[in-house]
Coordinates of C-alpha atoms and ligand atoms in Angstrom, one line a residue:
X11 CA -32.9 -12.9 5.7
X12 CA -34.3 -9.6 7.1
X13 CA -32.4 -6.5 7.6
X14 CA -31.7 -7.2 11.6
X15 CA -29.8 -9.7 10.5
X16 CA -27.4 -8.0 9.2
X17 CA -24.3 -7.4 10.9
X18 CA -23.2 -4.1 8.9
X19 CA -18.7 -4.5 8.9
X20 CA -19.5 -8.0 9.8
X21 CA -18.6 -6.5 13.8
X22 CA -19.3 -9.0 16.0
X23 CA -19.4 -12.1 13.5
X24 CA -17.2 -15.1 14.4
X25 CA -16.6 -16.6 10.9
X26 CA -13.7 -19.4 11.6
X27 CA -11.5 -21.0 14.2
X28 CA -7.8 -20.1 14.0
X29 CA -4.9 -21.1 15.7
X30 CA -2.4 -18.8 14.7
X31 CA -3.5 -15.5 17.1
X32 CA -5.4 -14.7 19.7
X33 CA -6.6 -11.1 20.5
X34 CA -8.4 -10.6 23.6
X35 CA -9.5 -6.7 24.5
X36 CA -10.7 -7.3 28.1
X37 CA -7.6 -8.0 29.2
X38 CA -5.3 -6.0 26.1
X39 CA -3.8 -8.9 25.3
X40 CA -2.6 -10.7 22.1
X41 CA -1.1 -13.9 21.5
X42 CA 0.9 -15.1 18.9
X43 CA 0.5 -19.1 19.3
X44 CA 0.0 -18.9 22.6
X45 CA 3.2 -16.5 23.6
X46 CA 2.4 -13.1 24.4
X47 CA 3.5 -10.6 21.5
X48 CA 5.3 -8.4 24.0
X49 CA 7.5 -11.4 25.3
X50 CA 8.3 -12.2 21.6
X51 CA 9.0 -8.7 20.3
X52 CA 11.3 -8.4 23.5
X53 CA 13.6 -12.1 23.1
X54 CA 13.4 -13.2 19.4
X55 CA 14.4 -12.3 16.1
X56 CA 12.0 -11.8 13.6
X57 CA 12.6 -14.4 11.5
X58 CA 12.0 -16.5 15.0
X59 CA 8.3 -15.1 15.2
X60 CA 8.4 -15.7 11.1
X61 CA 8.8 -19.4 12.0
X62 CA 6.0 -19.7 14.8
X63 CA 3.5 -18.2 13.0
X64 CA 3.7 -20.9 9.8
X65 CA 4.6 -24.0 11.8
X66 CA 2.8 -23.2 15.3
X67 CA 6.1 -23.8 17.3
X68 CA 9.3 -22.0 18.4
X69 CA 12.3 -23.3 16.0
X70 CA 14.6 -25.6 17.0
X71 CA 18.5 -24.0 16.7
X72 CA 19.1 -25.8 13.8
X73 CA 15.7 -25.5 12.1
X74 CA 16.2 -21.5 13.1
X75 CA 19.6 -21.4 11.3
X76 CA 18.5 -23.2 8.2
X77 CA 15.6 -20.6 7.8
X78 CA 18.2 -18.2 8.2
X79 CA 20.7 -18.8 5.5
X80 CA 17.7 -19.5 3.0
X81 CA 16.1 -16.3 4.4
X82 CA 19.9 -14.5 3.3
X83 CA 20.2 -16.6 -0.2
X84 CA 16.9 -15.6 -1.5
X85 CA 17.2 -11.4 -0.6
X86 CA 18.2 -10.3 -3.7
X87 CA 15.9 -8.2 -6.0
X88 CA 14.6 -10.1 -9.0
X89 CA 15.7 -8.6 -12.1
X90 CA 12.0 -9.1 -13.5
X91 CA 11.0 -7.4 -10.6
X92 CA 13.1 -4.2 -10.8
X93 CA 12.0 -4.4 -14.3
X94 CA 8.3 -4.3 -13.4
X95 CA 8.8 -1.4 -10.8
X96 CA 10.7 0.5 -13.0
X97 CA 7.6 0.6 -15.5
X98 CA 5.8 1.9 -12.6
X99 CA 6.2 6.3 -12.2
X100 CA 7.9 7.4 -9.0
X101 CA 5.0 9.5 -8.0
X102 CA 2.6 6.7 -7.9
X103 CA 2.0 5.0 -4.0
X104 CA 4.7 2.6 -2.8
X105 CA 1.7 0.2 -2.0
X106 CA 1.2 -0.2 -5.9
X107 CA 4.4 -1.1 -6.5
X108 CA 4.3 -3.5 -3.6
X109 CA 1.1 -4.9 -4.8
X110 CA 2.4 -5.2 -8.3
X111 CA 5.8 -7.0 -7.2
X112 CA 4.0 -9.4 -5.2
X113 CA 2.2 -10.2 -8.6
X114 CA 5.3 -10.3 -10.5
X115 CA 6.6 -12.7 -7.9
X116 CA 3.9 -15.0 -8.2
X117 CA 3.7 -15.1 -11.7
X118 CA 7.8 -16.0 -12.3
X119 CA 7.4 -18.2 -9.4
X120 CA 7.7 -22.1 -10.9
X121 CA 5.8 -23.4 -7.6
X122 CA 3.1 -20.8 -8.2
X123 CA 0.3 -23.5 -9.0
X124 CA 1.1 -25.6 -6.7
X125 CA -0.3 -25.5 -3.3
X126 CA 0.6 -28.5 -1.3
X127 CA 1.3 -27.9 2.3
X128 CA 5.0 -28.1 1.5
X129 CA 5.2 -25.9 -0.9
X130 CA 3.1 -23.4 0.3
X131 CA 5.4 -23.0 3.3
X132 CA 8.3 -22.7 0.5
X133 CA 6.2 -19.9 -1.2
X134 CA 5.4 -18.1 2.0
X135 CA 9.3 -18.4 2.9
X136 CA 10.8 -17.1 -1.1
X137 CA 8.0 -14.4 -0.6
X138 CA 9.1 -13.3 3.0
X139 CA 12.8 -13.2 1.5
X140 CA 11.8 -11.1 -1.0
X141 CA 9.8 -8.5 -0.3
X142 CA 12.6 -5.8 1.8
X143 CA 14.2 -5.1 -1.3
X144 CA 10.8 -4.3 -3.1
X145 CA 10.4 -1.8 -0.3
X146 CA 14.1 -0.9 -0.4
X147 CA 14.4 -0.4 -4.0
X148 CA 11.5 1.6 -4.2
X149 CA 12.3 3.8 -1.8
X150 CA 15.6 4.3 -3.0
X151 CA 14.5 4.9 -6.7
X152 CA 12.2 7.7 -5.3
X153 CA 15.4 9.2 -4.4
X154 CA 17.2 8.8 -7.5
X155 CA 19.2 6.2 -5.8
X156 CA 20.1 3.0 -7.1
X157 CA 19.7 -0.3 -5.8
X158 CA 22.0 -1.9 -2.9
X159 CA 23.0 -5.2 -2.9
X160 CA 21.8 -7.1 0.3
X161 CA 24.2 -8.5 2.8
X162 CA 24.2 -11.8 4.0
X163 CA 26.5 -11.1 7.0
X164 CA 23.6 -9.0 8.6
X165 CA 20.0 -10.5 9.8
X166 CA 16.6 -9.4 8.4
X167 CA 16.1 -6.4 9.8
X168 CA 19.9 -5.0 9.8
X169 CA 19.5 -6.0 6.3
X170 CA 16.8 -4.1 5.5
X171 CA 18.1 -1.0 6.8
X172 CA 21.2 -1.6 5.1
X173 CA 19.6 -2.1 1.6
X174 CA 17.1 0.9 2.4
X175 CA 19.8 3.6 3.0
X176 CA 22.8 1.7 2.3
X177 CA 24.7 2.7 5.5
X178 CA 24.9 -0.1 8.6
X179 CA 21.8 1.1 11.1
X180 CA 22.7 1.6 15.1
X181 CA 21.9 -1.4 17.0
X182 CA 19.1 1.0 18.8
X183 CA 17.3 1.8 15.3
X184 CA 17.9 -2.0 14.2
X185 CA 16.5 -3.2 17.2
X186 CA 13.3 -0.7 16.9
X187 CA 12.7 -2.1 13.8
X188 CA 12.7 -5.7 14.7
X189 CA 10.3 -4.9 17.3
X190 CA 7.6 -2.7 14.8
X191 CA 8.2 -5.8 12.7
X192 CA 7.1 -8.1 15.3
X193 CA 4.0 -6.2 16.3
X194 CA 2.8 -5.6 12.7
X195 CA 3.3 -10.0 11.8
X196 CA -0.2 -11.0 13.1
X197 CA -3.7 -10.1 14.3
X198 CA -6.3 -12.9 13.7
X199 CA -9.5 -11.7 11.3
X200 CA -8.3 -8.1 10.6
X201 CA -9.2 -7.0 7.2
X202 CA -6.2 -7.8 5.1
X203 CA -6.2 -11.2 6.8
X204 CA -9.9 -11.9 6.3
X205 CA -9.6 -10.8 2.5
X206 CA -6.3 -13.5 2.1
X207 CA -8.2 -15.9 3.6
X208 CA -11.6 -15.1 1.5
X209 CA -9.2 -15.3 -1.6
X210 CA -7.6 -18.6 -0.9
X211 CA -11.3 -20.3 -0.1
X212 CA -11.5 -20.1 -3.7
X213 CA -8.9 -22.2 -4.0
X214 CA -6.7 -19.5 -5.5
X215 CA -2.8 -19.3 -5.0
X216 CA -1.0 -17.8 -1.9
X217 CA 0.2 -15.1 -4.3
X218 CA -2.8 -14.2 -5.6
X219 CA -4.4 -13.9 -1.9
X220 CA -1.2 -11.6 -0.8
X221 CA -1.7 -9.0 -3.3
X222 CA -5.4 -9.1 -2.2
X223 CA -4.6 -8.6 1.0
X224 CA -2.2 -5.4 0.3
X225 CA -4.9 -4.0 -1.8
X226 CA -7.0 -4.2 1.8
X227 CA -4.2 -3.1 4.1
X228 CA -3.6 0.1 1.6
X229 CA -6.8 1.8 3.0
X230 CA -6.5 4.6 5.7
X231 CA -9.0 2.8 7.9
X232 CA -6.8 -0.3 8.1
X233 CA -2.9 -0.2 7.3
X234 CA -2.4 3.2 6.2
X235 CA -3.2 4.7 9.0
X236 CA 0.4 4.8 10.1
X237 CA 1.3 6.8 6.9
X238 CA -1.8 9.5 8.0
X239 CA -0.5 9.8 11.6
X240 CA 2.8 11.2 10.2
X241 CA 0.2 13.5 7.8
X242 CA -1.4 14.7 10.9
X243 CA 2.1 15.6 12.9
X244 CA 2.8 17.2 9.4
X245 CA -0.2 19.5 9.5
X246 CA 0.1 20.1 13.1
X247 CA 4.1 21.3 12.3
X248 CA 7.2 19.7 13.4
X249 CA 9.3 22.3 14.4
X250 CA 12.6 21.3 15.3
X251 CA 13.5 24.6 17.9
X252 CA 10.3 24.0 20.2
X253 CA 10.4 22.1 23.3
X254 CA 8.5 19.1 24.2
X255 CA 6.2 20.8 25.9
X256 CA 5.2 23.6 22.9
X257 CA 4.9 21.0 20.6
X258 CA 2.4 19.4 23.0
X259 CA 0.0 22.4 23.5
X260 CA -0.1 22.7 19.7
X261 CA -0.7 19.2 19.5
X262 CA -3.8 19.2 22.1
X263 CA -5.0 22.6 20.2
X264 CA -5.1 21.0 17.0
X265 CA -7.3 17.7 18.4
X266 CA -9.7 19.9 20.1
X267 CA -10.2 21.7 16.8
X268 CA -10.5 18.4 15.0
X269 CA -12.7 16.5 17.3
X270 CA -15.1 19.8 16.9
X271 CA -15.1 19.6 13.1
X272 CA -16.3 16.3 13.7
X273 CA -12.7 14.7 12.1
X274 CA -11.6 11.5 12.0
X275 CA -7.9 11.2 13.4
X276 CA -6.0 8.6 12.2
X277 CA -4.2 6.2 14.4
X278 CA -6.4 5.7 17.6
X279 CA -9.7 3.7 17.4
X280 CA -9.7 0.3 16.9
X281 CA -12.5 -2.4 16.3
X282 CA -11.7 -4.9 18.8
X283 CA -9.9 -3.0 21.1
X284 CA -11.7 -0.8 23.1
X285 CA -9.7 -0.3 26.3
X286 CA -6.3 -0.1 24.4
X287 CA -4.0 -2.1 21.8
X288 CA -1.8 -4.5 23.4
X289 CA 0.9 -3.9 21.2
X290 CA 1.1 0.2 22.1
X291 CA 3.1 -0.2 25.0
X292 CA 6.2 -1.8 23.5
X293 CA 5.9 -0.3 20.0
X294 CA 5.7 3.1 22.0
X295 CA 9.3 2.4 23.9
X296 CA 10.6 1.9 20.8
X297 CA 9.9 4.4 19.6
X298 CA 11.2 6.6 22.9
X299 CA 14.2 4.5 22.0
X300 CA 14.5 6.4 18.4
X301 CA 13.5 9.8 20.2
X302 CA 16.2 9.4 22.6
X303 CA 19.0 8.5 20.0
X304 CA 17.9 11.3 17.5
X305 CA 16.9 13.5 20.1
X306 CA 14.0 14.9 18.4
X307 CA 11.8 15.8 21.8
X308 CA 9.4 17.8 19.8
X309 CA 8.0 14.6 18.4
X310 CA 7.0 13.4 21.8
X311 CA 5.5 16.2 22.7
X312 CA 3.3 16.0 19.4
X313 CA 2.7 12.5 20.3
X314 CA 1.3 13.4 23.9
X315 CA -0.2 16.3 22.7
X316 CA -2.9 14.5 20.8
X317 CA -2.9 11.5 22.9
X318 CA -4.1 13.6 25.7
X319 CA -6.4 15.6 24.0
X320 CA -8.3 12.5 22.7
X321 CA -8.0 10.7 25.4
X322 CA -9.7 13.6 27.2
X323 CA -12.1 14.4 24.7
X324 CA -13.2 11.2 23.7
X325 CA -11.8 8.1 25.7
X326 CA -10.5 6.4 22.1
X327 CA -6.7 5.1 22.6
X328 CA -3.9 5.0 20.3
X329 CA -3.6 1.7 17.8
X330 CA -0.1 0.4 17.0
X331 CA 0.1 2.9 13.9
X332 CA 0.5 5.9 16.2
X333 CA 3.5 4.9 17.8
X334 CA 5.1 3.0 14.5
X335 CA 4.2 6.4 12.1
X336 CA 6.6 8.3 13.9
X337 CA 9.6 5.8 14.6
X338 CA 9.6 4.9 10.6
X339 CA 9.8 8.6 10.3
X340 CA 12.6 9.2 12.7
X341 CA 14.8 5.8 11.0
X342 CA 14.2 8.3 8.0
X343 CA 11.4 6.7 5.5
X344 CA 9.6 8.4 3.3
X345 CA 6.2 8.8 5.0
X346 CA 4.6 6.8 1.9
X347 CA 6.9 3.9 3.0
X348 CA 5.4 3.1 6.1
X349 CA 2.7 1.1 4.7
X350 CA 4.8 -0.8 2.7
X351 CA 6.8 -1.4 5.7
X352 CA 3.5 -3.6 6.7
X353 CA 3.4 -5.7 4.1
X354 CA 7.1 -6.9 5.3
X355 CA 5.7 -7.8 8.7
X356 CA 2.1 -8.7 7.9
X357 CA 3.1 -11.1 5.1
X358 CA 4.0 -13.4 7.7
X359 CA 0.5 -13.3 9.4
X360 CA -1.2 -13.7 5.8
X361 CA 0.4 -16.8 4.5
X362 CA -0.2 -18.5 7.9
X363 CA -3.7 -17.5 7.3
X364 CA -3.6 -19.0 3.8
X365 CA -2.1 -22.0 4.7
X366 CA -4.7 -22.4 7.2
X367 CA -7.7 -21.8 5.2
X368 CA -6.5 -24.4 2.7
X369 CA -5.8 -26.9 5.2
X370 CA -9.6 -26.9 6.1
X371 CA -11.1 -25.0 3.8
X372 CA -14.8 -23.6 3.0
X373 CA -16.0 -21.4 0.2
X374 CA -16.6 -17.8 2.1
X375 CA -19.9 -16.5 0.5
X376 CA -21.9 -14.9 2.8
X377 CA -25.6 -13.3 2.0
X378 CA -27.0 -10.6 1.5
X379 CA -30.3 -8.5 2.4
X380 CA -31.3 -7.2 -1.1
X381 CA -32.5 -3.5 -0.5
X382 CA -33.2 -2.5 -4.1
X383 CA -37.3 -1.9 -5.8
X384 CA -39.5 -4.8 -5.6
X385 CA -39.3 -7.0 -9.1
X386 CA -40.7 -4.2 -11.9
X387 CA -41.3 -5.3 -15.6
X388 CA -40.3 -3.4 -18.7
Ligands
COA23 N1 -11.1 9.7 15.5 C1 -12.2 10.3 15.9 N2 -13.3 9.6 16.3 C2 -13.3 8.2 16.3 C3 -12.1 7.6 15.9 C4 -11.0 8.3 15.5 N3 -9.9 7.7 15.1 N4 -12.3 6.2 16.0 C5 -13.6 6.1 16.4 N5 -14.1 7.3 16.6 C6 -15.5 7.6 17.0 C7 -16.4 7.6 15.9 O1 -16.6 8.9 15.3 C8 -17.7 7.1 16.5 O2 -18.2 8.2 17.3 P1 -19.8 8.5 17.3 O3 -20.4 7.3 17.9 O4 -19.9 9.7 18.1 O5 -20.2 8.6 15.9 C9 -17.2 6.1 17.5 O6 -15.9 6.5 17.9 C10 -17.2 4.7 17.0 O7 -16.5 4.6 15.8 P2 -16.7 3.5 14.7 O8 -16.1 3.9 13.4 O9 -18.1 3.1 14.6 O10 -16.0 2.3 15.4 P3 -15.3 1.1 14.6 O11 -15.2 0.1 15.6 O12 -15.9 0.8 13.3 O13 -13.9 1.8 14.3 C11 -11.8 2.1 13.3 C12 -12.7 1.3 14.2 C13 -10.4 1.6 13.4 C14 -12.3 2.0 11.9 C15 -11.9 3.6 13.8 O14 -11.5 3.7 15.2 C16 -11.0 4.5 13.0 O15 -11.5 5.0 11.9 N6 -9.8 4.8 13.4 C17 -8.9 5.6 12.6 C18 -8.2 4.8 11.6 C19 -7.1 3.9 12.2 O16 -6.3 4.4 13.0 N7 -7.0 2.7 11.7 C20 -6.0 1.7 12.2 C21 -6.7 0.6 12.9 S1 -5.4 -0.5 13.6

């Protein structure tokens, strides 16, 4: 092993076969066993997509509504989670308290240790369930709010609205939200992904690989990027009396200043795609859709502002956390939140991942190029 082997971020490196998605950047496209994301986040719920991604096929109607009612009877918060959060101090990041509650749920989960095919489907289903009040809670307890009891005449994502601000959303904002949820479920090796599935070739347990995984997605460079586009629009200003196109000359301003200073903007770039994410185009008319009904025009302008400018400057195209920063914004989360909002999605994605590791599992180990002094004696 010699130093041109290395393949530094491991770009380039196919380590494993997978069924569950392909992401192609010639042609921007990305498929979620086999069905093009934008057909799916435009015709089925998300606890339709849920279903693909662990079994490999679309639900039958009844399969669908059995998932359904044990998706409603499994929502409520775990008293020995709210404990566990409520040890945790409000000013610490939501992602720790999501990372943290995934652990909790593992560790009071009775089928924890047990990681037959079966069961790990179970797991990945409880765990699915679960995690919008986590988010919910927390969000509300950062408030000073206390918790809302789900509703089980109202599907996942009206739900987690509902238990998040404790009013019924608009069928607009609802609908938004199923569609960010969608696009954030799945995207082959991505970091979070790759660290669940390193995790589980240890033959550790799906929880344990989850909470791995969140500990990935936290970082700025991966999943929190949507929470640092929403810092950027906050440095840049949101101000509520300017029109569309003020906010967008201030926008293009600040990019030119930051591309000069050599800064990194968050939420454009992306490692495989290089031409454009797939999933920008429908997570973008959602959020239009959110503009639109909370008639907030300045955003947009901030939004094309900076696209513009970096498009201009630099040819790099916005990821699917540009669009998504600024629609969990406008639903009215925290900006902390947004990540967190991630997990929800992505913990579909992950224990598909898991399960497929398992089912054809190898140790992931790879080498290294040692780099350090020649052996020395004391
Ligand atoms: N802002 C400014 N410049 C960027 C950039 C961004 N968001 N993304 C890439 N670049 C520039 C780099 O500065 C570098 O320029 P140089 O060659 O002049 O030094 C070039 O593009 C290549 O960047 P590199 O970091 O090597 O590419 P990568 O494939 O490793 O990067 C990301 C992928 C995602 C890490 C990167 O685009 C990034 O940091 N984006 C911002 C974080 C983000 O939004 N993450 C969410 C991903 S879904």
């Amino acid at each position: 092993m010699n130093d041109t082997d290395v393949r530094k971020g491991l770009a380039g490196v196919v380590a494993d076969h997978t069924a569950i998605s392909k992401v192609n950047p010639e042609t921007n496209s990305l498929l979620y066993r086999g069905y093009p994301v934008q057909q799916l986040a435009a015709q089925l719920s998300f606890e339709e997509v849920a279903l693909l991604l662990w079994t490999g096929e679309l639900p039958s109607e009844a399969e669908l509504e059995e998932f359904v009612q044990f998706e409603r009877s499994h929502r409520a918060l775990d008293p020995r989670v709210k404990q566990a959060i409520d040890l945790l101090p409000t000013d610490c990041h939501p992602m720790d308290v999501g990372r943290t509650a995934v652990s909790v749920i593992g560790a009071n989960d009775p089928d924890s240790e047990d990681s037959s095919a079966e069961t790990e489907l179970l797991k990945a289903k409880k765990l699915f369930a679960a995690f919008p009040a986590v988010v919910a809670y927390d969000q509300r307890r950062r408030r000073g709010q206390d918790v809302v009891e789900p509703r089980d005449d109202l599907d996942y994502s009206q739900n987690f609205l509902w238990m998040t601000f404790g009013e019924e959303a608009a069928p607009e904002v609802v609908d938004a939200f199923r569609v960010s949820m969608v696009l954030y479920a799945e995207h082959s090796f991505n970091a979070s992904t790759f660290t669940a599935r390193v995790v589980t070739s240890t033959l550790a347990d799906l929880h344990s690989a989850v909470t791995a995984a969140i500990g990935a997605l936290k970082g700025p460079l991966h999943g929190g990027a949507n929470e640092a586009v929403m810092h950027t629009f906050d440095e840049i200003g949101i101000r509520t009396d300017e029109t569309r196109q003020q906010a967008a000359a201030r926008a293009k301003t600040w990019m030119e200043e930051a591309l000069a200073a050599k800064r990194r903007v968050m939420g454009f770039g992306h490692r495989v795609y290089k031409k454009g994410d797939s999933r920008v185009p429908t997570m973008k008319q959602a959020l239009d859709a959110m503009i639109e009904h909370y008639g907030r025009h300045e955003i947009l302008g901030l939004y094309d502002g900076l696209e513009q400018a970096m498009d201009e400057a630099k040819g790099i195209k916005p990821n699917l956390d540009y669009p998504a920063g600024p629609t969990y914004h406008l639903m009215g989360f925290d900006t902390e939140m947004f990540t967190p909002l991630f997990i929800a999605s992505r913990i579909t994605g992950w224990t598909a991942h898991v399960m497929e590791q398992r089912a054809d599992n190898s140790l992931i180990r790879p080498l290294s190029a040692y780099s350090g002094p020649e052996e020395r004696h004391l």
